[in-house]
Amino acid sequence: RKEVEQDPGPFNVPEGATVAFNCTYSNSASQSFFWYRQDCRKEPKLLMSVYSSGNEDGRFTAQLNRASQYISLLIRDSKLSDSATYLCVVNLSGGSYIPTFGRGTSLIVHP
Amino acid sequence: DGGITQSPKYLFRKEGQNVTLSCEQNLNHDAMYWYRQDPGQGLRLIYYSQIVNDFQKGDIAEGYSVSREKKESFPLTVTSAQKNPTAFYLCASTSNGVEAFFGQGTRLTVV
């Protein structure tokens, strides 16, 4: 079983749609969680951190469910510019911080 | 401005040749990491270093070597023992478990 799992997609949605991604992790001792965005042939960039209480940044909402060991990302009112790969990142070691990545979920927003 | 610099952006390696990828950061981060990304895949950890003069193998360390003589620098050598080195290589750094910052990556191709 992989340590961090994501549905690779692609998710193909029209502009204005709401889309949600989930990511599951295997280590219950994991302490910090993030969503990154990666554009084609570029480095990943932080989209948002994920807190136990959930957090929202404009059209983006991230949530953490520790009991079921998953995090989610919700994108409302999708824009063409949201087209990218979204990577789930989990600190799995607890002691030493080692960012562990899911394989990413591809989002394509079309007109 | 603070950040991580990787060089070169593109690198071509002949069969049997060792090559070294540079990674420099001026963020004063203690921890640095090397990842490999293949097309359509997530990031896989090659090596990481939590402190100067110390480093640990990641999930796919075979055929690679690193050094951490200075806090700012974490070069990666791809040796001839790495049989399938063509990939996108990403260097990252963190401080105290907050988000990872990435360099722009090095795209290595075997010719």
JSON list of C-alpha atoms in Angstrom, two decimals:
[
{"chain": "A", "resi": 1, "resn": "ARG", "atom": "CA", "xyz": [0.00, 0.00, 0.00]},
{"chain": "A", "resi": 2, "resn": "LYS", "atom": "CA", "xyz": [1.38, 3.41, -0.95]},
{"chain": "A", "resi": 3, "resn": "GLU", "atom": "CA", "xyz": [1.95, 5.87, 1.87]},
{"chain": "A", "resi": 4, "resn": "VAL", "atom": "CA", "xyz": [0.08, 8.72, 0.19]},
{"chain": "A", "resi": 5, "resn": "GLU", "atom": "CA", "xyz": [-2.56, 7.92, -2.43]},
{"chain": "A", "resi": 6, "resn": "GLN", "atom": "CA", "xyz": [-4.41, 10.14, -4.86]},
{"chain": "A", "resi": 7, "resn": "ASP", "atom": "CA", "xyz": [-6.70, 9.49, -7.80]},
{"chain": "A", "resi": 8, "resn": "PRO", "atom": "CA", "xyz": [-4.56, 10.57, -10.77]},
{"chain": "A", "resi": 9, "resn": "GLY", "atom": "CA", "xyz": [-7.62, 11.66, -12.80]},
{"chain": "A", "resi": 10, "resn": "PRO", "atom": "CA", "xyz": [-7.76, 13.54, -15.05]},
{"chain": "A", "resi": 11, "resn": "PHE", "atom": "CA", "xyz": [-10.72, 15.47, -13.77]},
{"chain": "A", "resi": 12, "resn": "ASN", "atom": "CA", "xyz": [-12.23, 17.23, -16.76]},
{"chain": "A", "resi": 13, "resn": "VAL", "atom": "CA", "xyz": [-14.63, 20.01, -15.70]},
{"chain": "A", "resi": 14, "resn": "PRO", "atom": "CA", "xyz": [-16.24, 23.08, -17.29]},
{"chain": "A", "resi": 15, "resn": "GLU", "atom": "CA", "xyz": [-15.48, 26.60, -16.13]},
{"chain": "A", "resi": 16, "resn": "GLY", "atom": "CA", "xyz": [-17.50, 27.49, -13.08]},
{"chain": "A", "resi": 17, "resn": "ALA", "atom": "CA", "xyz": [-17.77, 23.93, -11.80]},
{"chain": "A", "resi": 18, "resn": "THR", "atom": "CA", "xyz": [-16.95, 22.80, -8.29]},
{"chain": "A", "resi": 19, "resn": "VAL", "atom": "CA", "xyz": [-14.44, 19.96, -8.04]},
{"chain": "A", "resi": 20, "resn": "ALA", "atom": "CA", "xyz": [-13.07, 18.03, -5.08]},
{"chain": "A", "resi": 21, "resn": "PHE", "atom": "CA", "xyz": [-9.98, 15.88, -4.64]},
{"chain": "A", "resi": 22, "resn": "ASN", "atom": "CA", "xyz": [-9.20, 13.46, -1.85]},
{"chain": "A", "resi": 23, "resn": "CYS", "atom": "CA", "xyz": [-5.90, 12.10, -0.65]},
{"chain": "A", "resi": 24, "resn": "THR", "atom": "CA", "xyz": [-5.42, 9.24, 1.81]},
{"chain": "A", "resi": 25, "resn": "TYR", "atom": "CA", "xyz": [-2.36, 8.61, 3.94]},
{"chain": "A", "resi": 26, "resn": "SER", "atom": "CA", "xyz": [-1.25, 5.47, 5.73]},
{"chain": "A", "resi": 27, "resn": "ASN", "atom": "CA", "xyz": [0.64, 6.69, 8.79]},
{"chain": "A", "resi": 28, "resn": "SER", "atom": "CA", "xyz": [-1.66, 7.80, 11.59]},
{"chain": "A", "resi": 29, "resn": "ALA", "atom": "CA", "xyz": [1.25, 9.65, 13.24]},
{"chain": "A", "resi": 30, "resn": "SER", "atom": "CA", "xyz": [1.49, 12.10, 10.34]},
{"chain": "A", "resi": 31, "resn": "GLN", "atom": "CA", "xyz": [1.58, 15.66, 11.59]},
{"chain": "A", "resi": 32, "resn": "SER", "atom": "CA", "xyz": [1.50, 18.18, 8.78]},
{"chain": "A", "resi": 33, "resn": "PHE", "atom": "CA", "xyz": [-0.37, 18.27, 5.51]},
{"chain": "A", "resi": 34, "resn": "PHE", "atom": "CA", "xyz": [-0.26, 20.43, 2.41]},
{"chain": "A", "resi": 35, "resn": "TRP", "atom": "CA", "xyz": [-1.66, 20.81, -1.08]},
{"chain": "A", "resi": 36, "resn": "TYR", "atom": "CA", "xyz": [0.77, 21.84, -3.81]},
{"chain": "A", "resi": 37, "resn": "ARG", "atom": "CA", "xyz": [0.06, 22.86, -7.37]},
{"chain": "A", "resi": 38, "resn": "GLN", "atom": "CA", "xyz": [2.36, 21.79, -10.19]},
{"chain": "A", "resi": 39, "resn": "ASP", "atom": "CA", "xyz": [2.15, 23.19, -13.69]},
{"chain": "A", "resi": 40, "resn": "CYS", "atom": "CA", "xyz": [3.52, 21.25, -16.64]},
{"chain": "A", "resi": 41, "resn": "ARG", "atom": "CA", "xyz": [7.32, 20.98, -16.52]},
{"chain": "A", "resi": 42, "resn": "LYS", "atom": "CA", "xyz": [7.56, 23.29, -13.51]},
{"chain": "A", "resi": 43, "resn": "GLU", "atom": "CA", "xyz": [8.37, 22.84, -9.85]},
{"chain": "A", "resi": 44, "resn": "PRO", "atom": "CA", "xyz": [5.57, 22.28, -7.28]},
{"chain": "A", "resi": 45, "resn": "LYS", "atom": "CA", "xyz": [4.38, 25.39, -5.45]},
{"chain": "A", "resi": 46, "resn": "LEU", "atom": "CA", "xyz": [2.50, 25.54, -2.19]},
{"chain": "A", "resi": 47, "resn": "LEU", "atom": "CA", "xyz": [-1.23, 26.06, -2.66]},
{"chain": "A", "resi": 48, "resn": "MET", "atom": "CA", "xyz": [-2.28, 25.79, 0.97]},
{"chain": "A", "resi": 49, "resn": "SER", "atom": "CA", "xyz": [-1.53, 24.14, 4.27]},
{"chain": "A", "resi": 50, "resn": "VAL", "atom": "CA", "xyz": [-4.20, 21.87, 5.76]},
{"chain": "A", "resi": 51, "resn": "TYR", "atom": "CA", "xyz": [-5.16, 22.38, 9.38]},
{"chain": "A", "resi": 52, "resn": "SER", "atom": "CA", "xyz": [-7.26, 20.20, 11.66]},
{"chain": "A", "resi": 53, "resn": "SER", "atom": "CA", "xyz": [-9.92, 22.90, 11.76]},
{"chain": "A", "resi": 54, "resn": "GLY", "atom": "CA", "xyz": [-9.98, 23.19, 7.99]},
{"chain": "A", "resi": 55, "resn": "ASN", "atom": "CA", "xyz": [-9.00, 26.31, 6.11]},
{"chain": "A", "resi": 56, "resn": "GLU", "atom": "CA", "xyz": [-10.23, 28.39, 3.22]},
{"chain": "A", "resi": 57, "resn": "ASP", "atom": "CA", "xyz": [-8.45, 30.69, 0.81]},
{"chain": "A", "resi": 58, "resn": "GLY", "atom": "CA", "xyz": [-10.78, 32.32, -1.68]},
{"chain": "A", "resi": 59, "resn": "ARG", "atom": "CA", "xyz": [-12.20, 29.60, -3.92]},
{"chain": "A", "resi": 60, "resn": "PHE", "atom": "CA", "xyz": [-10.11, 26.89, -2.29]},
{"chain": "A", "resi": 61, "resn": "THR", "atom": "CA", "xyz": [-11.02, 24.92, 0.83]},
{"chain": "A", "resi": 62, "resn": "ALA", "atom": "CA", "xyz": [-8.87, 22.25, 2.45]},
{"chain": "A", "resi": 63, "resn": "GLN", "atom": "CA", "xyz": [-9.95, 19.84, 5.15]},
{"chain": "A", "resi": 64, "resn": "LEU", "atom": "CA", "xyz": [-8.32, 17.14, 7.24]},
{"chain": "A", "resi": 65, "resn": "ASN", "atom": "CA", "xyz": [-10.04, 14.04, 8.58]},
{"chain": "A", "resi": 66, "resn": "ARG", "atom": "CA", "xyz": [-7.65, 12.37, 10.99]},
{"chain": "A", "resi": 67, "resn": "ALA", "atom": "CA", "xyz": [-10.03, 9.56, 11.94]},
{"chain": "A", "resi": 68, "resn": "SER", "atom": "CA", "xyz": [-10.30, 8.40, 8.32]},
{"chain": "A", "resi": 69, "resn": "GLN", "atom": "CA", "xyz": [-6.78, 9.54, 7.42]},
{"chain": "A", "resi": 70, "resn": "TYR", "atom": "CA", "xyz": [-7.54, 11.69, 4.43]},
{"chain": "A", "resi": 71, "resn": "ILE", "atom": "CA", "xyz": [-7.30, 15.28, 3.34]},
{"chain": "A", "resi": 72, "resn": "SER", "atom": "CA", "xyz": [-9.42, 17.00, 0.75]},
{"chain": "A", "resi": 73, "resn": "LEU", "atom": "CA", "xyz": [-9.26, 20.01, -1.54]},
{"chain": "A", "resi": 74, "resn": "LEU", "atom": "CA", "xyz": [-12.37, 21.72, -2.86]},
{"chain": "A", "resi": 75, "resn": "ILE", "atom": "CA", "xyz": [-12.18, 24.21, -5.72]},
{"chain": "A", "resi": 76, "resn": "ARG", "atom": "CA", "xyz": [-15.25, 26.34, -6.35]},
{"chain": "A", "resi": 77, "resn": "ASP", "atom": "CA", "xyz": [-16.02, 28.33, -9.51]},
{"chain": "A", "resi": 78, "resn": "SER", "atom": "CA", "xyz": [-13.21, 26.68, -11.48]},
{"chain": "A", "resi": 79, "resn": "LYS", "atom": "CA", "xyz": [-11.16, 28.88, -13.79]},
{"chain": "A", "resi": 80, "resn": "LEU", "atom": "CA", "xyz": [-9.21, 27.88, -16.89]},
{"chain": "A", "resi": 81, "resn": "SER", "atom": "CA", "xyz": [-6.08, 28.88, -14.98]},
{"chain": "A", "resi": 82, "resn": "ASP", "atom": "CA", "xyz": [-6.79, 26.21, -12.35]},
{"chain": "A", "resi": 83, "resn": "SER", "atom": "CA", "xyz": [-5.75, 23.55, -14.86]},
{"chain": "A", "resi": 84, "resn": "ALA", "atom": "CA", "xyz": [-2.74, 21.85, -13.28]},
{"chain": "A", "resi": 85, "resn": "THR", "atom": "CA", "xyz": [-1.70, 18.84, -11.24]},
{"chain": "A", "resi": 86, "resn": "TYR", "atom": "CA", "xyz": [-2.53, 19.00, -7.54]},
{"chain": "A", "resi": 87, "resn": "LEU", "atom": "CA", "xyz": [-0.15, 17.18, -5.22]},
{"chain": "A", "resi": 88, "resn": "CYS", "atom": "CA", "xyz": [-1.00, 16.04, -1.73]},
{"chain": "A", "resi": 89, "resn": "VAL", "atom": "CA", "xyz": [1.96, 16.21, 0.69]},
{"chain": "A", "resi": 90, "resn": "VAL", "atom": "CA", "xyz": [2.16, 14.58, 4.09]},
{"chain": "A", "resi": 91, "resn": "ASN", "atom": "CA", "xyz": [4.85, 14.56, 6.75]},
{"chain": "A", "resi": 92, "resn": "LEU", "atom": "CA", "xyz": [4.99, 10.86, 7.48]},
{"chain": "A", "resi": 93, "resn": "SER", "atom": "CA", "xyz": [7.88, 10.54, 9.87]},
{"chain": "A", "resi": 94, "resn": "GLY", "atom": "CA", "xyz": [6.62, 12.49, 12.84]},
{"chain": "A", "resi": 95, "resn": "GLY", "atom": "CA", "xyz": [10.15, 13.16, 14.12]},
{"chain": "A", "resi": 96, "resn": "SER", "atom": "CA", "xyz": [12.21, 14.16, 11.09]},
{"chain": "A", "resi": 97, "resn": "TYR", "atom": "CA", "xyz": [10.19, 16.14, 8.62]},
{"chain": "A", "resi": 98, "resn": "ILE", "atom": "CA", "xyz": [10.19, 14.29, 5.29]},
{"chain": "A", "resi": 99, "resn": "PRO", "atom": "CA", "xyz": [7.63, 15.61, 2.81]},
{"chain": "A", "resi": 100, "resn": "THR", "atom": "CA", "xyz": [6.04, 12.61, 1.11]},
{"chain": "A", "resi": 101, "resn": "PHE", "atom": "CA", "xyz": [4.08, 13.19, -2.06]},
{"chain": "A", "resi": 102, "resn": "GLY", "atom": "CA", "xyz": [1.12, 11.58, -3.68]},
{"chain": "A", "resi": 103, "resn": "ARG", "atom": "CA", "xyz": [1.38, 11.07, -7.43]},
{"chain": "A", "resi": 104, "resn": "GLY", "atom": "CA", "xyz": [-0.90, 14.04, -8.05]},
{"chain": "A", "resi": 105, "resn": "THR", "atom": "CA", "xyz": [-4.36, 14.61, -9.46]},
{"chain": "A", "resi": 106, "resn": "SER", "atom": "CA", "xyz": [-4.65, 16.21, -12.88]},
{"chain": "A", "resi": 107, "resn": "LEU", "atom": "CA", "xyz": [-7.33, 18.88, -13.33]},
{"chain": "A", "resi": 108, "resn": "ILE", "atom": "CA", "xyz": [-8.39, 20.16, -16.74]},
{"chain": "A", "resi": 109, "resn": "VAL", "atom": "CA", "xyz": [-10.84, 23.07, -16.80]},
{"chain": "A", "resi": 110, "resn": "HIS", "atom": "CA", "xyz": [-12.39, 23.67, -20.22]},
{"chain": "A", "resi": 111, "resn": "PRO", "atom": "CA", "xyz": [-14.48, 26.59, -21.57]},
{"chain": "B", "resi": 1, "resn": "ASP", "atom": "CA", "xyz": [15.31, 37.59, -2.40]},
{"chain": "B", "resi": 2, "resn": "GLY", "atom": "CA", "xyz": [15.57, 34.25, -0.62]},
{"chain": "B", "resi": 3, "resn": "GLY", "atom": "CA", "xyz": [15.10, 31.06, -2.53]},
{"chain": "B", "resi": 4, "resn": "ILE", "atom": "CA", "xyz": [16.53, 27.85, -3.90]},
{"chain": "B", "resi": 5, "resn": "THR", "atom": "CA", "xyz": [18.58, 27.75, -7.05]},
{"chain": "B", "resi": 6, "resn": "GLN", "atom": "CA", "xyz": [19.15, 24.62, -9.07]},
{"chain": "B", "resi": 7, "resn": "SER", "atom": "CA", "xyz": [21.56, 24.37, -11.95]},
{"chain": "B", "resi": 8, "resn": "PRO", "atom": "CA", "xyz": [21.75, 23.55, -14.71]},
{"chain": "B", "resi": 9, "resn": "LYS", "atom": "CA", "xyz": [18.16, 23.67, -15.92]},
{"chain": "B", "resi": 10, "resn": "TYR", "atom": "CA", "xyz": [18.89, 21.07, -18.62]},
{"chain": "B", "resi": 11, "resn": "LEU", "atom": "CA", "xyz": [21.63, 18.46, -18.53]},
{"chain": "B", "resi": 12, "resn": "PHE", "atom": "CA", "xyz": [22.64, 15.76, -20.97]},
{"chain": "B", "resi": 13, "resn": "ARG", "atom": "CA", "xyz": [24.60, 12.73, -19.84]},
{"chain": "B", "resi": 14, "resn": "LYS", "atom": "CA", "xyz": [26.39, 10.15, -21.87]},
{"chain": "B", "resi": 15, "resn": "GLU", "atom": "CA", "xyz": [26.18, 6.50, -20.95]},
{"chain": "B", "resi": 16, "resn": "GLY", "atom": "CA", "xyz": [28.61, 5.66, -18.15]},
{"chain": "B", "resi": 17, "resn": "GLN", "atom": "CA", "xyz": [29.19, 9.26, -17.15]},
{"chain": "B", "resi": 18, "resn": "ASN", "atom": "CA", "xyz": [28.79, 10.79, -13.69]},
{"chain": "B", "resi": 19, "resn": "VAL", "atom": "CA", "xyz": [27.07, 14.17, -13.49]},
{"chain": "B", "resi": 20, "resn": "THR", "atom": "CA", "xyz": [26.47, 16.53, -10.57]},
{"chain": "B", "resi": 21, "resn": "LEU", "atom": "CA", "xyz": [23.37, 18.64, -10.07]},
{"chain": "B", "resi": 22, "resn": "SER", "atom": "CA", "xyz": [23.71, 21.78, -8.00]},
{"chain": "B", "resi": 23, "resn": "CYS", "atom": "CA", "xyz": [21.28, 22.98, -5.33]},
{"chain": "B", "resi": 24, "resn": "GLU", "atom": "CA", "xyz": [21.89, 26.16, -3.31]},
{"chain": "B", "resi": 25, "resn": "GLN", "atom": "CA", "xyz": [19.52, 27.87, -0.85]},
{"chain": "B", "resi": 26, "resn": "ASN", "atom": "CA", "xyz": [19.75, 31.15, 1.05]},
{"chain": "B", "resi": 27, "resn": "LEU", "atom": "CA", "xyz": [16.67, 30.57, 3.20]},
{"chain": "B", "resi": 28, "resn": "ASN", "atom": "CA", "xyz": [18.73, 29.43, 6.19]},
{"chain": "B", "resi": 29, "resn": "HIS", "atom": "CA", "xyz": [16.84, 26.13, 6.16]},
{"chain": "B", "resi": 30, "resn": "ASP", "atom": "CA", "xyz": [18.35, 23.18, 8.00]},
{"chain": "B", "resi": 31, "resn": "ALA", "atom": "CA", "xyz": [16.74, 20.40, 5.95]},
{"chain": "B", "resi": 32, "resn": "MET", "atom": "CA", "xyz": [17.26, 19.76, 2.25]},
{"chain": "B", "resi": 33, "resn": "TYR", "atom": "CA", "xyz": [15.90, 17.07, -0.04]},
{"chain": "B", "resi": 34, "resn": "TRP", "atom": "CA", "xyz": [16.36, 15.61, -3.49]},
{"chain": "B", "resi": 35, "resn": "TYR", "atom": "CA", "xyz": [13.42, 14.16, -5.41]},
{"chain": "B", "resi": 36, "resn": "ARG", "atom": "CA", "xyz": [13.06, 12.51, -8.76]},
{"chain": "B", "resi": 37, "resn": "GLN", "atom": "CA", "xyz": [9.92, 12.87, -10.90]},
{"chain": "B", "resi": 38, "resn": "ASP", "atom": "CA", "xyz": [9.14, 10.69, -13.91]},
{"chain": "B", "resi": 39, "resn": "PRO", "atom": "CA", "xyz": [6.38, 11.59, -16.41]},
{"chain": "B", "resi": 40, "resn": "GLY", "atom": "CA", "xyz": [2.93, 11.23, -14.93]},
{"chain": "B", "resi": 41, "resn": "GLN", "atom": "CA", "xyz": [4.37, 10.25, -11.56]},
{"chain": "B", "resi": 42, "resn": "GLY", "atom": "CA", "xyz": [4.71, 11.83, -8.16]},
{"chain": "B", "resi": 43, "resn": "LEU", "atom": "CA", "xyz": [7.94, 12.86, -6.48]},
{"chain": "B", "resi": 44, "resn": "ARG", "atom": "CA", "xyz": [10.14, 10.08, -5.10]},
{"chain": "B", "resi": 45, "resn": "LEU", "atom": "CA", "xyz": [12.71, 10.82, -2.42]},
{"chain": "B", "resi": 46, "resn": "ILE", "atom": "CA", "xyz": [16.35, 10.14, -3.31]},
{"chain": "B", "resi": 47, "resn": "TYR", "atom": "CA", "xyz": [18.31, 11.58, -0.36]},
{"chain": "B", "resi": 48, "resn": "TYR", "atom": "CA", "xyz": [17.70, 14.05, 2.42]},
{"chain": "B", "resi": 49, "resn": "SER", "atom": "CA", "xyz": [19.76, 15.96, 4.95]},
{"chain": "B", "resi": 50, "resn": "GLN", "atom": "CA", "xyz": [18.48, 17.37, 8.23]},
{"chain": "B", "resi": 51, "resn": "ILE", "atom": "CA", "xyz": [21.76, 18.99, 9.24]},
{"chain": "B", "resi": 52, "resn": "VAL", "atom": "CA", "xyz": [25.20, 19.83, 7.89]},
{"chain": "B", "resi": 53, "resn": "ASN", "atom": "CA", "xyz": [27.54, 16.84, 7.46]},
{"chain": "B", "resi": 54, "resn": "ASP", "atom": "CA", "xyz": [24.70, 14.36, 7.78]},
{"chain": "B", "resi": 55, "resn": "PHE", "atom": "CA", "xyz": [22.39, 12.83, 5.19]},
{"chain": "B", "resi": 56, "resn": "GLN", "atom": "CA", "xyz": [20.11, 9.82, 4.81]},
{"chain": "B", "resi": 57, "resn": "LYS", "atom": "CA", "xyz": [19.00, 7.60, 1.97]},
{"chain": "B", "resi": 58, "resn": "GLY", "atom": "CA", "xyz": [15.49, 8.00, 0.69]},
{"chain": "B", "resi": 59, "resn": "ASP", "atom": "CA", "xyz": [13.37, 5.47, -1.18]},
{"chain": "B", "resi": 60, "resn": "ILE", "atom": "CA", "xyz": [15.44, 5.35, -4.39]},
{"chain": "B", "resi": 61, "resn": "ALA", "atom": "CA", "xyz": [19.05, 6.17, -3.38]},
{"chain": "B", "resi": 62, "resn": "GLU", "atom": "CA", "xyz": [20.77, 3.51, -5.51]},
{"chain": "B", "resi": 63, "resn": "GLY", "atom": "CA", "xyz": [22.97, 5.07, -8.18]},
{"chain": "B", "resi": 64, "resn": "TYR", "atom": "CA", "xyz": [23.04, 8.48, -6.49]},
{"chain": "B", "resi": 65, "resn": "SER", "atom": "CA", "xyz": [25.33, 10.21, -4.00]},
{"chain": "B", "resi": 66, "resn": "VAL", "atom": "CA", "xyz": [25.16, 13.49, -2.09]},
{"chain": "B", "resi": 67, "resn": "SER", "atom": "CA", "xyz": [27.19, 15.67, 0.23]},
{"chain": "B", "resi": 68, "resn": "ARG", "atom": "CA", "xyz": [26.25, 18.36, 2.75]},
{"chain": "B", "resi": 69, "resn": "GLU", "atom": "CA", "xyz": [29.42, 20.25, 3.62]},
{"chain": "B", "resi": 70, "resn": "LYS", "atom": "CA", "xyz": [27.64, 23.60, 3.92]},
{"chain": "B", "resi": 71, "resn": "LYS", "atom": "CA", "xyz": [24.18, 24.48, 5.13]},
{"chain": "B", "resi": 72, "resn": "GLU", "atom": "CA", "xyz": [23.44, 26.29, 1.88]},
{"chain": "B", "resi": 73, "resn": "SER", "atom": "CA", "xyz": [24.47, 23.54, -0.52]},
{"chain": "B", "resi": 74, "resn": "PHE", "atom": "CA", "xyz": [23.27, 19.98, -1.22]},
{"chain": "B", "resi": 75, "resn": "PRO", "atom": "CA", "xyz": [24.67, 18.71, -4.55]},
{"chain": "B", "resi": 76, "resn": "LEU", "atom": "CA", "xyz": [23.45, 15.45, -6.07]},
{"chain": "B", "resi": 77, "resn": "THR", "atom": "CA", "xyz": [25.68, 13.22, -8.18]},
{"chain": "B", "resi": 78, "resn": "VAL", "atom": "CA", "xyz": [24.04, 10.83, -10.60]},
{"chain": "B", "resi": 79, "resn": "THR", "atom": "CA", "xyz": [26.53, 8.01, -11.05]},
{"chain": "B", "resi": 80, "resn": "SER", "atom": "CA", "xyz": [26.97, 5.51, -13.86]},
{"chain": "B", "resi": 81, "resn": "ALA", "atom": "CA", "xyz": [25.36, 2.94, -11.57]},
{"chain": "B", "resi": 82, "resn": "GLN", "atom": "CA", "xyz": [21.99, 4.67, -12.07]},
{"chain": "B", "resi": 83, "resn": "LYS", "atom": "CA", "xyz": [20.66, 2.75, -15.05]},
{"chain": "B", "resi": 84, "resn": "ASN", "atom": "CA", "xyz": [17.66, 4.92, -15.84]},
{"chain": "B", "resi": 85, "resn": "PRO", "atom": "CA", "xyz": [18.62, 8.49, -14.92]},
{"chain": "B", "resi": 86, "resn": "THR", "atom": "CA", "xyz": [16.44, 10.38, -17.39]},
{"chain": "B", "resi": 87, "resn": "ALA", "atom": "CA", "xyz": [14.01, 12.34, -15.20]},
{"chain": "B", "resi": 88, "resn": "PHE", "atom": "CA", "xyz": [13.13, 15.70, -13.69]},
{"chain": "B", "resi": 89, "resn": "TYR", "atom": "CA", "xyz": [15.15, 16.31, -10.51]},
{"chain": "B", "resi": 90, "resn": "LEU", "atom": "CA", "xyz": [13.84, 18.63, -7.81]},
{"chain": "B", "resi": 91, "resn": "CYS", "atom": "CA", "xyz": [15.65, 20.00, -4.78]},
{"chain": "B", "resi": 92, "resn": "ALA", "atom": "CA", "xyz": [13.70, 21.30, -1.79]},
{"chain": "B", "resi": 93, "resn": "SER", "atom": "CA", "xyz": [14.34, 22.75, 1.64]},
{"chain": "B", "resi": 94, "resn": "THR", "atom": "CA", "xyz": [12.29, 23.23, 4.80]},
{"chain": "B", "resi": 95, "resn": "SER", "atom": "CA", "xyz": [12.57, 24.70, 8.24]},
{"chain": "B", "resi": 96, "resn": "ASN", "atom": "CA", "xyz": [10.85, 23.28, 11.32]},
{"chain": "B", "resi": 97, "resn": "GLY", "atom": "CA", "xyz": [8.27, 21.26, 9.43]},
{"chain": "B", "resi": 98, "resn": "VAL", "atom": "CA", "xyz": [6.64, 24.11, 7.55]},
{"chain": "B", "resi": 99, "resn": "GLU", "atom": "CA", "xyz": [6.10, 23.88, 3.83]},
{"chain": "B", "resi": 100, "resn": "ALA", "atom": "CA", "xyz": [8.85, 22.77, 1.46]},
{"chain": "B", "resi": 101, "resn": "PHE", "atom": "CA", "xyz": [10.28, 25.27, -1.00]},
{"chain": "B", "resi": 102, "resn": "PHE", "atom": "CA", "xyz": [11.49, 23.98, -4.35]},
{"chain": "B", "resi": 103, "resn": "GLY", "atom": "CA", "xyz": [14.10, 24.93, -6.87]},
{"chain": "B", "resi": 104, "resn": "GLN", "atom": "CA", "xyz": [13.09, 25.15, -10.52]},
{"chain": "B", "resi": 105, "resn": "GLY", "atom": "CA", "xyz": [14.38, 21.66, -11.25]},
{"chain": "B", "resi": 106, "resn": "THR", "atom": "CA", "xyz": [16.96, 20.05, -13.51]},
{"chain": "B", "resi": 107, "resn": "ARG", "atom": "CA", "xyz": [15.84, 18.01, -16.47]},
{"chain": "B", "resi": 108, "resn": "LEU", "atom": "CA", "xyz": [18.41, 15.25, -17.05]},
{"chain": "B", "resi": 109, "resn": "THR", "atom": "CA", "xyz": [18.51, 13.29, -20.30]},
{"chain": "B", "resi": 110, "resn": "VAL", "atom": "CA", "xyz": [20.77, 10.39, -21.24]},
{"chain": "B", "resi": 111, "resn": "VAL", "atom": "CA", "xyz": [22.08, 10.63, -24.78]}
]
